[in-house]
Short mmCIF file of C-alpha atoms in Angstrom, two decimals:
data_model
loop_
_atom_site.label_atom_id
_atom_site.label_comp_id
_atom_site.label_asym_id
_atom_site.label_seq_id
_atom_site.Cartn_x
_atom_site.Cartn_y
_atom_site.Cartn_z
CA MET Y 2 -19.65 -37.00 -19.94
CA HIS Y 3 -17.46 -33.92 -19.69
CA HIS Y 4 -14.52 -33.86 -22.05
CA LEU Y 5 -11.31 -33.70 -20.01
CA PRO Y 6 -8.04 -33.42 -21.94
CA ARG Y 7 -5.74 -36.22 -20.89
CA ARG Y 8 -2.49 -35.15 -22.51
CA PRO Y 9 -0.45 -32.59 -20.59
CA ARG Y 10 0.87 -30.89 -23.71
CA VAL Y 11 -0.38 -28.25 -26.09
CA GLY Y 12 -3.39 -29.09 -28.21
CA HIS Y 13 -4.17 -27.05 -31.33
CA ALA Y 14 -6.89 -24.85 -29.80
CA ALA Y 15 -4.91 -24.14 -26.64
CA HIS Y 16 -1.81 -23.33 -28.67
CA CYS Y 17 -3.64 -20.83 -30.89
CA SER Y 18 -5.18 -19.13 -27.85
CA ALA Y 19 -1.87 -18.77 -26.03
CA VAL Y 20 0.00 -17.50 -29.06
CA ARG Y 21 -2.69 -14.89 -29.62
CA ARG Y 22 -2.24 -13.71 -26.06
CA LEU Y 23 1.53 -13.76 -26.32
CA ASN Y 24 1.43 -11.50 -29.35
CA LEU Y 25 -0.98 -9.17 -27.59
CA TRP Y 26 1.22 -8.49 -24.58
CA GLY Y 27 4.32 -8.14 -26.74
CA GLY Y 28 6.78 -9.89 -24.45
CA LYS Y 29 9.61 -10.26 -26.97
CA ARG Y 30 12.24 -9.06 -24.50
CA CYS Y 31 10.90 -11.52 -21.94
CA LEU Y 32 11.04 -14.43 -24.38
CA GLN Y 33 14.66 -13.59 -25.15
CA LYS Y 34 15.70 -13.99 -21.52
CA ARG Y 35 17.69 -17.07 -20.58
CA TYR Y 36 17.32 -18.69 -17.18
CA PRO Y 37 19.55 -21.11 -15.22
CA SER Y 38 18.88 -24.77 -15.92
CA GLN Y 39 18.70 -25.57 -12.20
CA ARG Y 40 15.55 -24.02 -10.75
CA PRO Y 41 13.27 -24.74 -7.76
CA SER Y 42 10.22 -26.96 -8.08
CA LEU Y 43 6.73 -25.44 -8.21
CA SER Y 44 3.38 -26.24 -6.65
CA GLY Y 45 0.52 -24.56 -8.50
CA ILE Y 46 -2.40 -24.01 -6.14
CA LEU Y 47 -5.92 -23.22 -7.36
CA ILE Y 48 -8.52 -22.00 -4.85
CA PHE Y 49 -12.16 -22.20 -5.91
CA MET Y 50 -15.69 -21.87 -4.65
CA ASP Y 51 -18.59 -22.44 -7.06
CA GLU Y 52 -16.47 -22.04 -10.18
CA ALA Y 53 -17.62 -23.53 -13.48
CA LEU Y 54 -15.88 -26.84 -14.04
CA SER Y 55 -14.71 -25.68 -17.48
CA VAL Y 56 -13.00 -22.65 -15.90
CA ILE Y 57 -11.08 -24.84 -13.45
CA GLN Y 58 -10.19 -27.14 -16.31
CA GLY Y 59 -8.84 -24.20 -18.32
CA ALA Y 60 -6.66 -23.09 -15.42
CA ILE Y 61 -5.21 -26.60 -15.00
CA THR Y 62 -4.56 -26.98 -18.72
CA SER Y 63 -2.79 -23.62 -18.97
CA ILE Y 64 -0.50 -24.46 -16.04
CA ILE Y 65 0.39 -27.82 -17.59
CA ASN Y 66 0.92 -26.33 -21.04
CA TRP Y 67 3.05 -23.35 -20.00
CA THR Y 68 5.09 -24.68 -17.07
CA PRO Y 69 8.20 -26.77 -17.85
CA SER Y 70 7.25 -30.30 -16.83
CA GLN Y 71 10.49 -30.88 -14.91
CA LEU Y 72 9.64 -27.90 -12.65
CA LEU Y 73 5.94 -28.56 -12.05
CA LYS Y 74 5.75 -30.86 -9.05
CA GLU Y 75 1.99 -30.72 -8.47
CA ILE Y 76 -1.26 -28.85 -9.00
CA ILE Y 77 -3.39 -28.65 -5.86
CA LEU Y 78 -7.10 -27.87 -6.13
CA VAL Y 79 -8.67 -26.49 -2.96
CA GLY Y 80 -12.48 -26.52 -3.01
CA ASP Y 81 -13.92 -24.21 -0.36
CA PHE Y 82 -17.21 -26.03 0.25
CA SER Y 83 -18.82 -25.37 -3.12
CA SER Y 84 -22.54 -25.81 -3.58
CA ASN Y 85 -22.22 -26.16 -7.37
CA GLY Y 86 -23.69 -29.56 -8.27
CA GLU Y 87 -21.41 -29.90 -11.29
CA LEU Y 88 -18.36 -29.73 -9.04
CA LYS Y 89 -19.76 -32.29 -6.64
CA ALA Y 90 -20.60 -34.73 -9.44
CA TYR Y 91 -17.68 -34.38 -11.83
CA LEU Y 92 -14.71 -32.76 -10.08
CA ASP Y 93 -12.95 -36.06 -9.36
CA GLU Y 94 -12.91 -36.81 -13.11
CA ILE Y 95 -10.28 -34.08 -13.46
CA LYS Y 96 -7.87 -36.62 -11.97
CA LEU Y 97 -7.72 -38.12 -15.46
CA TYR Y 98 -4.75 -35.75 -15.87
CA ASN Y 99 -2.87 -38.10 -13.53
CA GLN Y 100 -3.01 -40.96 -16.05
CA GLU Y 101 -0.10 -39.43 -17.97
CA SER Y 102 1.50 -37.63 -15.00
CA PRO Y 103 0.88 -39.75 -11.89
CA GLY Y 104 0.37 -37.71 -8.74
CA LEU Y 105 0.32 -34.40 -10.59
CA LEU Y 106 -3.19 -33.38 -9.55
CA LYS Y 107 -4.41 -33.34 -5.94
CA ILE Y 108 -7.83 -32.29 -4.67
CA ILE Y 109 -8.62 -30.95 -1.20
CA ARG Y 110 -12.27 -30.49 -0.26
CA HIS Y 111 -13.25 -28.38 2.73
CA THR Y 112 -16.21 -29.74 4.67
CA GLU Y 113 -17.13 -26.20 5.73
CA ARG Y 114 -16.58 -22.75 4.24
CA LYS Y 115 -13.17 -21.33 5.23
CA VAL Y 116 -13.03 -18.36 2.82
CA LEU Y 117 -10.08 -17.25 0.76
CA ALA Y 118 -7.22 -16.58 3.20
CA ALA Y 119 -7.83 -19.76 5.21
CA ALA Y 120 -8.22 -21.81 2.02
CA ARG Y 121 -4.87 -20.51 0.78
CA ASP Y 122 -3.29 -21.46 4.09
CA THR Y 123 -4.65 -25.00 3.80
CA SER Y 124 -3.01 -25.42 0.41
CA ARG Y 125 0.35 -24.08 1.57
CA GLU Y 126 0.41 -26.63 4.39
CA VAL Y 127 0.03 -29.63 2.07
CA ALA Y 128 2.27 -28.41 -0.78
CA MET Y 129 5.55 -30.24 -1.34
CA ALA Y 130 7.49 -28.09 -3.84
CA ASP Y 131 10.12 -25.46 -3.08
CA VAL Y 132 7.89 -22.65 -4.35
CA VAL Y 133 4.13 -22.26 -4.03
CA ALA Y 134 2.15 -20.20 -6.55
CA ILE Y 135 -1.23 -19.49 -4.93
CA LEU Y 136 -3.73 -18.64 -7.65
CA ASP Y 137 -7.45 -18.26 -8.14
CA ALA Y 138 -9.03 -21.05 -10.15
CA HIS Y 139 -10.40 -18.50 -12.65
CA VAL Y 140 -7.03 -17.72 -14.25
CA GLU Y 141 -5.03 -18.83 -17.25
CA VAL Y 142 -1.26 -18.51 -17.06
CA ASN Y 143 0.68 -17.32 -20.09
CA VAL Y 144 3.83 -18.46 -21.86
CA GLY Y 145 6.91 -18.21 -19.65
CA TRP Y 146 4.97 -17.28 -16.52
CA ALA Y 147 6.79 -19.64 -14.14
CA GLU Y 148 10.46 -19.12 -14.98
CA PRO Y 149 10.75 -15.49 -13.77
CA ILE Y 150 9.00 -16.45 -10.52
CA LEU Y 151 11.25 -19.40 -9.81
CA VAL Y 152 14.49 -17.61 -10.66
CA GLN Y 153 13.59 -14.55 -8.56
CA ILE Y 154 12.77 -16.69 -5.52
CA GLN Y 155 15.86 -18.82 -6.13
CA LYS Y 156 17.97 -15.64 -5.87
CA ASP Y 157 16.26 -14.50 -2.68
CA SER Y 158 13.95 -16.76 -0.69
CA THR Y 159 12.52 -13.77 1.24
CA VAL Y 160 10.95 -12.21 -1.86
CA VAL Y 161 7.21 -12.67 -2.38
CA VAL Y 162 6.33 -12.11 -6.03
CA SER Y 163 3.29 -11.48 -8.14
CA PRO Y 164 2.69 -11.71 -11.88
CA VAL Y 165 1.27 -8.91 -13.99
CA PHE Y 166 -2.47 -9.37 -14.44
CA ASP Y 167 -4.45 -9.26 -17.65
CA ASN Y 168 -8.23 -9.48 -17.71
CA ILE Y 169 -10.45 -11.99 -19.50
CA LEU Y 170 -13.96 -10.61 -20.06
CA PHE Y 171 -16.51 -13.07 -18.68
CA ASP Y 172 -19.07 -12.59 -21.47
CA THR Y 173 -16.78 -12.73 -24.53
CA PHE Y 174 -13.59 -14.33 -23.15
CA LYS Y 175 -11.70 -11.53 -24.88
CA LEU Y 176 -8.32 -10.71 -23.34
CA ASP Y 177 -7.97 -7.16 -22.05
CA LYS Y 178 -4.27 -6.49 -21.73
CA TYR Y 179 -3.25 -4.47 -18.67
CA ALA Y 180 -0.18 -2.27 -18.79
CA LEU Y 181 2.53 -2.75 -16.21
CA ALA Y 182 1.85 -0.48 -13.24
CA VAL Y 183 2.56 -0.09 -9.56
CA ASP Y 184 -0.22 -1.24 -7.24
CA ARG Y 185 -0.84 1.21 -4.41
CA PHE Y 186 -3.30 1.23 -1.55
CA ASN Y 187 -5.03 4.04 0.32
CA TRP Y 188 -6.10 4.44 3.95
CA GLU Y 189 -9.25 2.44 3.30
CA ARG Y 190 -6.79 -0.20 2.02
CA TRP Y 191 -8.33 -0.18 -1.45
CA CYS Y 192 -5.83 -1.12 -4.15
CA HIS Y 193 -5.39 1.03 -7.22
CA TYR Y 194 -2.92 1.42 -10.04
CA ASP Y 195 -0.29 4.11 -10.25
CA SER Y 196 2.48 5.10 -12.64
CA LEU Y 197 5.79 3.30 -12.59
CA PRO Y 198 8.52 4.71 -10.33
CA LYS Y 199 11.27 6.78 -11.93
CA ALA Y 200 13.93 4.50 -10.42
CA TRP Y 201 12.52 1.57 -12.39
CA ILE Y 202 12.21 3.58 -15.62
CA ASP Y 203 15.84 4.69 -15.28
CA LEU Y 204 16.95 1.05 -15.37
CA HIS Y 205 15.96 0.90 -19.08
CA ASP Y 206 15.04 -2.75 -18.59
CA VAL Y 207 11.37 -3.59 -19.16
CA THR Y 208 11.96 -7.07 -17.71
CA ALA Y 209 13.22 -5.83 -14.32
CA PRO Y 210 11.10 -6.53 -11.21
CA VAL Y 211 9.05 -3.64 -9.83
CA ASN Y 212 8.70 -2.87 -6.14
CA PRO Y 213 7.04 -2.13 -3.84
CA SER Y 214 3.68 -3.44 -4.90
CA ILE Y 215 0.71 -5.53 -3.84
CA MET Y 216 0.00 -9.07 -4.82
CA GLY Y 217 -3.48 -10.41 -5.45
CA ILE Y 218 -2.25 -13.85 -6.39
CA LEU Y 219 1.27 -14.63 -5.27
CA ALA Y 220 4.25 -16.95 -5.29
CA SER Y 221 6.69 -17.49 -2.47
CA ASN Y 222 9.29 -19.83 -1.10
CA ARG Y 223 7.13 -22.35 0.74
CA LEU Y 224 9.19 -22.40 3.92
CA PHE Y 225 9.58 -18.62 4.09
CA LEU Y 226 5.82 -18.13 3.70
CA GLY Y 227 5.29 -20.47 6.65
CA GLU Y 228 7.91 -18.69 8.76
CA ILE Y 229 6.23 -15.30 8.38
CA GLY Y 230 2.79 -16.64 9.23
CA SER Y 231 1.46 -17.67 5.81
CA LEU Y 232 -1.95 -16.08 5.12
CA ASP Y 233 -3.83 -14.57 8.05
CA GLY Y 234 -6.69 -16.99 8.63
CA GLY Y 235 -8.48 -14.31 10.64
CA MET Y 236 -9.29 -12.38 7.46
CA LEU Y 237 -12.91 -12.69 6.35
CA THR Y 238 -14.13 -13.54 2.84
CA TYR Y 239 -11.63 -11.58 0.73
CA GLY Y 240 -10.44 -8.03 0.25
CA GLY Y 241 -7.45 -6.51 2.00
CA GLU Y 242 -5.65 -9.75 2.81
CA ASN Y 243 -3.12 -8.92 0.10
CA VAL Y 244 -2.37 -5.53 1.67
CA GLU Y 245 -1.95 -7.18 5.08
CA LEU Y 246 0.53 -9.66 3.63
CA ARG Y 247 2.42 -6.88 1.88
CA LEU Y 248 2.82 -4.97 5.15
CA ARG Y 249 3.90 -8.10 7.00
CA VAL Y 250 6.45 -9.16 4.40
CA TRP Y 251 8.16 -5.76 4.26
CA GLN Y 252 8.06 -5.14 8.00
CA CYS Y 253 9.35 -8.62 8.80
CA SER Y 254 12.49 -8.44 6.60
CA GLY Y 255 11.08 -9.66 3.29
CA ARG Y 256 10.30 -7.86 0.05
CA VAL Y 257 7.47 -7.76 -2.48
CA LYS Y 258 8.02 -7.54 -6.24
CA VAL Y 259 5.93 -7.65 -9.40
CA LEU Y 260 7.54 -9.48 -12.32
CA PRO Y 261 6.85 -7.96 -15.77
CA CYS Y 262 7.74 -11.19 -17.57
CA SER Y 263 5.25 -13.28 -15.64
CA ARG Y 264 1.73 -12.76 -17.03
CA VAL Y 265 -1.46 -14.31 -15.71
CA ALA Y 266 -4.89 -13.62 -17.20
CA HIS Y 267 -7.69 -13.31 -14.64
CA LEU Y 268 -11.24 -14.19 -15.67
CA GLU Y 269 -13.55 -11.56 -14.21
CA ARG Y 270 -16.56 -13.00 -12.43
CA HIS Y 271 -20.14 -12.07 -13.27
CA HIS Y 272 -21.03 -12.37 -9.57
CA LYS Y 273 -19.11 -12.67 -6.31
CA PRO Y 274 -19.90 -16.04 -4.73
CA TYR Y 275 -18.73 -15.42 -1.18
CA SER Y 276 -20.81 -12.41 -0.14
CA LEU Y 277 -23.32 -10.03 -1.60
CA ASP Y 278 -22.35 -7.28 0.87
CA LEU Y 279 -18.60 -6.98 1.31
CA SER Y 280 -18.71 -3.90 3.56
CA ILE Y 281 -18.62 -5.95 6.78
CA PRO Y 282 -15.65 -8.21 5.86
CA LEU Y 283 -13.78 -5.30 4.29
CA LYS Y 284 -14.07 -3.22 7.48
CA HIS Y 285 -13.12 -6.28 9.52
CA ASN Y 286 -10.03 -6.93 7.40
CA ALA Y 287 -8.97 -3.28 7.28
CA THR Y 288 -9.21 -2.77 11.03
CA ARG Y 289 -7.61 -6.14 11.81
CA ALA Y 290 -4.54 -5.30 9.72
CA ALA Y 291 -4.44 -1.79 11.15
CA GLU Y 292 -4.48 -3.06 14.74
CA ILE Y 293 -1.58 -5.44 14.09
CA TRP Y 294 0.67 -3.77 11.53
CA MET Y 295 -0.15 -0.07 11.31
CA GLY Y 296 0.91 2.43 13.96
CA GLU Y 297 -1.21 4.97 12.07
CA LYS Y 298 -4.33 2.88 12.64
CA ASP Y 299 -6.46 5.98 13.33
CA MET Y 300 -6.16 6.87 9.66
CA VAL Y 301 -7.84 3.61 8.66
CA TYR Y 302 -10.70 4.15 11.08
CA MET Y 303 -11.21 7.74 9.91
CA ALA Y 304 -11.09 6.75 6.23
CA TRP Y 305 -13.81 4.16 6.85
CA ASN Y 306 -15.77 6.63 9.02
CA ILE Y 307 -15.55 4.32 12.05
CA PRO Y 308 -15.33 5.70 15.62
CA LEU Y 309 -11.87 5.44 17.16
CA GLN Y 310 -13.31 4.13 20.43
CA ASN Y 311 -16.00 1.46 20.74
CA SER Y 312 -16.01 0.97 16.99
CA GLY Y 313 -18.36 -2.01 16.99
CA ILE Y 314 -16.03 -3.79 14.54
CA ASP Y 315 -15.09 -7.32 15.62
CA PHE Y 316 -11.67 -7.80 14.05
CA GLY Y 317 -11.10 -11.10 15.85
CA ASP Y 318 -8.36 -12.34 18.15
CA VAL Y 319 -5.04 -10.77 17.11
CA SER Y 320 -2.90 -12.12 19.98
CA SER Y 321 -1.17 -14.81 17.91
CA ARG Y 322 -0.36 -12.30 15.16
CA MET Y 323 1.03 -9.83 17.68
CA ALA Y 324 3.16 -12.65 19.12
CA LEU Y 325 4.40 -13.42 15.59
CA GLN Y 326 5.30 -9.77 15.10
CA LYS Y 327 7.36 -9.86 18.31
CA LYS Y 328 8.98 -13.20 17.45
CA LEU Y 329 10.08 -12.02 14.00
CA LYS Y 330 11.27 -8.65 15.41
CA CYS Y 331 9.32 -6.87 12.71
CA LYS Y 332 9.92 -3.21 11.93
CA THR Y 333 7.37 -0.51 12.67
CA PHE Y 334 4.82 0.95 10.30
CA ASP Y 335 6.65 4.27 10.62
CA TRP Y 336 9.75 2.54 9.17
CA TYR Y 337 7.57 1.19 6.36
CA LEU Y 338 6.24 4.65 5.51
CA LYS Y 339 9.71 6.19 5.46
CA ASN Y 340 11.60 3.43 3.66
CA VAL Y 341 9.14 1.52 1.50
CA TYR Y 342 6.00 3.56 0.87
CA PRO Y 343 6.71 7.28 1.41
CA VAL Y 344 3.83 8.34 -0.87
CA LEU Y 345 1.33 7.39 1.85
CA LYS Y 346 0.75 10.42 4.07
CA PRO Y 347 -0.64 10.30 7.61
CA ILE Y 348 -2.57 13.29 8.97
CA HIS Y 349 -1.96 13.90 12.66
CA SER Y 350 -4.14 16.92 13.43
CA THR Y 351 -7.74 15.86 12.82
CA ALA Y 352 -10.14 17.24 15.42
CA GLY Y 353 -13.36 15.73 14.12
CA TYR Y 354 -14.64 13.66 11.21
CA GLY Y 355 -17.66 11.90 9.77
CA ARG Y 356 -20.98 13.11 8.43
CA MET Y 357 -21.66 16.85 8.75
CA LYS Y 358 -25.20 18.16 8.99
CA ASN Y 359 -27.28 20.88 10.59
CA PRO Y 360 -30.67 20.89 12.36
CA LEU Y 361 -32.48 22.37 9.38
CA ASP Y 362 -32.80 18.81 8.05
CA GLU Y 363 -30.81 16.00 9.67
CA SER Y 364 -31.63 13.56 6.86
CA VAL Y 365 -29.18 15.36 4.52
CA CYS Y 366 -25.40 15.65 4.81
CA LEU Y 367 -22.60 17.72 3.37
CA ASP Y 368 -21.49 15.94 0.16
CA GLN Y 369 -18.62 16.33 -2.27
CA GLY Y 370 -21.04 16.12 -5.16
CA ALA Y 371 -20.52 14.75 -8.66
CA ILE Y 372 -19.26 17.99 -10.25
CA PRO Y 373 -15.72 18.99 -9.18
CA GLY Y 374 -15.79 22.03 -6.92
CA ASN Y 375 -19.58 21.99 -6.53
CA MET Y 376 -20.38 20.88 -2.98
CA ILE Y 377 -23.99 19.84 -2.29
CA MET Y 378 -26.32 18.70 0.48
CA TYR Y 379 -27.54 15.15 -0.19
CA TYR Y 380 -29.41 12.42 1.65
CA CYS Y 381 -26.99 10.86 4.15
CA HIS Y 382 -25.35 7.60 3.08
CA GLN Y 383 -22.29 5.51 3.90
CA TYR Y 384 -20.06 6.38 0.97
CA SER Y 385 -16.89 8.44 1.20
CA SER Y 386 -18.16 11.43 -0.80
CA GLN Y 387 -19.74 12.52 2.50
CA ASN Y 388 -16.59 12.17 4.59
CA VAL Y 389 -15.68 15.46 6.29
CA TYR Y 390 -12.47 16.11 8.27
CA TYR Y 391 -11.98 19.22 10.38
CA HIS Y 392 -8.47 20.27 11.43
CA PRO Y 393 -7.61 22.63 14.29
CA ALA Y 394 -5.64 24.82 11.85
CA GLY Y 395 -9.01 25.54 10.24
CA GLU Y 396 -9.08 23.42 7.07
CA VAL Y 397 -12.22 21.45 6.28
CA TYR Y 398 -11.60 18.50 3.94
CA VAL Y 399 -14.65 17.09 2.13
CA GLY Y 400 -14.64 13.73 0.36
CA PRO Y 401 -12.46 10.61 0.56
CA LEU Y 402 -9.37 10.88 2.77
CA ILE Y 403 -6.51 11.29 0.32
CA ALA Y 404 -3.61 8.95 0.97
CA GLU Y 405 -0.91 10.11 -1.45
CA THR Y 406 1.60 12.87 -0.73
CA ASP Y 407 1.39 14.09 -4.34
CA ILE Y 408 -2.41 14.48 -4.42
CA ASP Y 409 -4.39 17.13 -2.57
CA ASP Y 410 -7.40 16.79 -0.34
CA CYS Y 411 -10.38 18.98 -1.27
CA CYS Y 412 -10.64 22.06 0.95
CA LEU Y 413 -13.83 23.97 1.68
CA THR Y 414 -13.18 27.51 0.44
CA HIS Y 415 -14.74 30.95 0.50
CA PRO Y 416 -13.71 32.54 -2.81
CA GLY Y 417 -14.01 35.99 -1.24
CA LYS Y 418 -16.96 37.16 -3.26
CA GLY Y 419 -20.43 35.85 -3.83
CA GLU Y 420 -22.41 33.52 -1.62
CA LYS Y 421 -21.34 30.15 -2.99
CA PRO Y 422 -18.62 28.04 -1.31
CA THR Y 423 -16.42 25.79 -3.43
CA LEU Y 424 -14.25 22.73 -3.01
CA GLU Y 425 -10.73 23.15 -4.34
CA PRO Y 426 -7.48 21.18 -4.06
CA CYS Y 427 -5.95 22.69 -0.93
CA SER Y 428 -2.63 23.78 -2.48
CA LYS Y 429 -4.44 25.33 -5.45
CA ALA Y 430 -6.73 27.22 -3.07
CA VAL Y 431 -3.75 28.61 -1.17
CA LYS Y 432 -1.99 29.60 -4.40
CA ASN Y 433 -5.11 31.41 -5.62
CA ARG Y 434 -5.55 33.13 -2.24
CA LEU Y 435 -8.89 31.56 -1.55
CA HIS Y 436 -9.99 31.50 2.06
CA ILE Y 437 -9.72 27.99 3.49
CA HIS Y 438 -9.59 28.53 7.26
CA TRP Y 439 -12.76 28.18 9.30
CA ASP Y 440 -13.57 28.44 12.99
CA PHE Y 441 -15.79 25.60 14.06
CA LYS Y 442 -16.72 24.03 17.35
CA LEU Y 443 -19.08 21.11 17.63
CA GLY Y 444 -22.71 22.26 17.57
CA ARG Y 445 -21.82 25.82 16.59
CA ALA Y 446 -21.52 27.90 13.44
CA VAL Y 447 -18.88 27.35 10.74
CA LEU Y 448 -17.26 30.79 10.40
CA ASN Y 449 -14.63 31.75 7.83
CA ARG Y 450 -11.77 33.39 9.72
CA THR Y 451 -10.99 35.95 7.01
CA THR Y 452 -14.36 36.94 5.54
CA LYS Y 453 -16.33 36.52 8.78
CA ARG Y 454 -19.07 34.82 6.78
CA CYS Y 455 -20.79 31.64 7.92
CA LEU Y 456 -21.48 28.48 5.96
CA GLU Y 457 -25.25 27.97 6.01
CA THR Y 458 -27.93 26.21 3.99
CA LYS Y 459 -31.36 27.29 2.89
CA ARG Y 460 -34.21 25.84 0.87
CA ASP Y 461 -34.22 26.43 -2.86
CA THR Y 462 -37.31 26.73 -5.08
CA SER Y 463 -37.27 22.99 -5.92
CA GLY Y 464 -37.48 21.95 -2.27
CA GLY Y 465 -33.82 20.99 -2.07
CA TYR Y 466 -31.01 22.80 -0.34
CA MET Y 467 -28.46 25.34 -1.42
CA PHE Y 468 -25.47 26.87 0.38
CA ALA Y 469 -25.13 30.45 1.44
CA LEU Y 470 -22.06 32.27 2.74
CA GLN Y 471 -23.65 35.04 4.74
CA THR Y 472 -23.77 36.93 7.99
CA CYS Y 473 -24.18 34.34 10.70
CA THR Y 474 -27.70 33.51 11.91
CA THR Y 475 -28.50 30.87 14.49
CA GLN Y 476 -27.59 27.95 12.18
CA VAL Y 477 -25.15 25.42 13.67
CA TRP Y 478 -23.42 22.26 12.43
CA THR Y 479 -22.61 18.88 13.91
CA LEU Y 480 -19.85 16.42 13.01
CA GLN Y 481 -20.23 12.72 13.67
CA TYR Y 482 -17.03 11.80 15.56
CA THR Y 483 -14.49 13.72 17.59
CA VAL Y 484 -10.79 13.19 18.28
CA GLY Y 485 -9.31 14.01 21.68
CA ASN Y 486 -11.25 16.62 23.65
CA TRP Y 487 -12.40 18.72 20.69
CA GLY Y 488 -16.01 17.64 21.07
CA GLN Y 489 -16.23 18.43 24.79
CA THR Y 490 -18.28 21.47 25.71
CA ASN Y 491 -15.52 22.83 27.96
CA ALA Y 492 -12.81 22.47 25.28
CA GLN Y 493 -11.18 25.75 24.29
#
């Protein structure tokens, strides 16, 4: 029989663990904050698929231990058609928690796999509290996690909030404390951390909410989340649904904030249960969000190296989401870029993009290489180190499409002497008077406008390839996709 704690209060082991974590993240200023006595009620929602029963149990226990009992209306478990035999046999025993708090724990079992976004939507529909906190089941909440969430949403029901994440290592269960940071996303819609904005630092208040940001797990006013369309059930598996929600909230008159005083520790997973290959759902999710919410959708397609026309990506039926956008009178993506996220830069002048190769050997492609500045030819693959973007002004960018206004793309340069081309940050290349402008038409030579030397490749002694900047021969280059009429043979 599995041991299930029946008392919804702190046991000795749980107390020691939480205090250790509290000391680690050093939230003294947060613990000194005082909150109004009247606060909204909370539904804690745990989504799981093939989790270990002990992990789910730990999440439940932490929510009970560290949420004021008068605020915690319910904990809803949503099982997304797990195959784990332990969950099938013993999950219902978790309801022993209800012996001391009747009705506290509810279990929803899907009879077919609905994946993350749809599972989250199911839970929001059955929740009864004022505020829903939609979490993964592999988390443990920390001391005082709920109060900042509830007070923030009580002040403004259109704010969707996220805690600050810490990481629990799966093999040692050691807590890896994460510093407070802003979560950004790039044109591929990957999330990454960035430094805190100066406006927040100037507040001199380490407990102040930070915006804009991205939520992975989130809390929201239950009714507001329903009004703006909840989670997009058309998203596959997971990955990118948080960016889609962020765009929708901001564009449809809400806001997104991260709360420094709300800390949730996320247990990293040794394996991903939903899919071994996430490339298909990630492309689906990225293009789906781009079609609905991003006027600069071409940037997403180019970043993923997907053709702008006849992409072959089935992003599903978006008609209901477009109708929602119209109903809510949502603002444009251009407004979002100017007013919420100005660090994201669109590029409007791309003539061609994709993998770049020449007929000498079409199994190898131009590649950014592992050593900064040292471009190589490498066997063609799908990763972004082989992305190439040609601009009519003459710049050739090599490598991932840079999203941020304060970071440079890598420009192909002719240093002016020697035979070896380099990759340099574009602004640095201009400052150092390197030659970054090239004449190139599809299926023709790549000619530096200043030096009149061509970019070519030749075999080296090891059987690989090396670059040569030399007087043009008959060597020509191709680029995978074209924009507008650049790729047409009669284009000037």
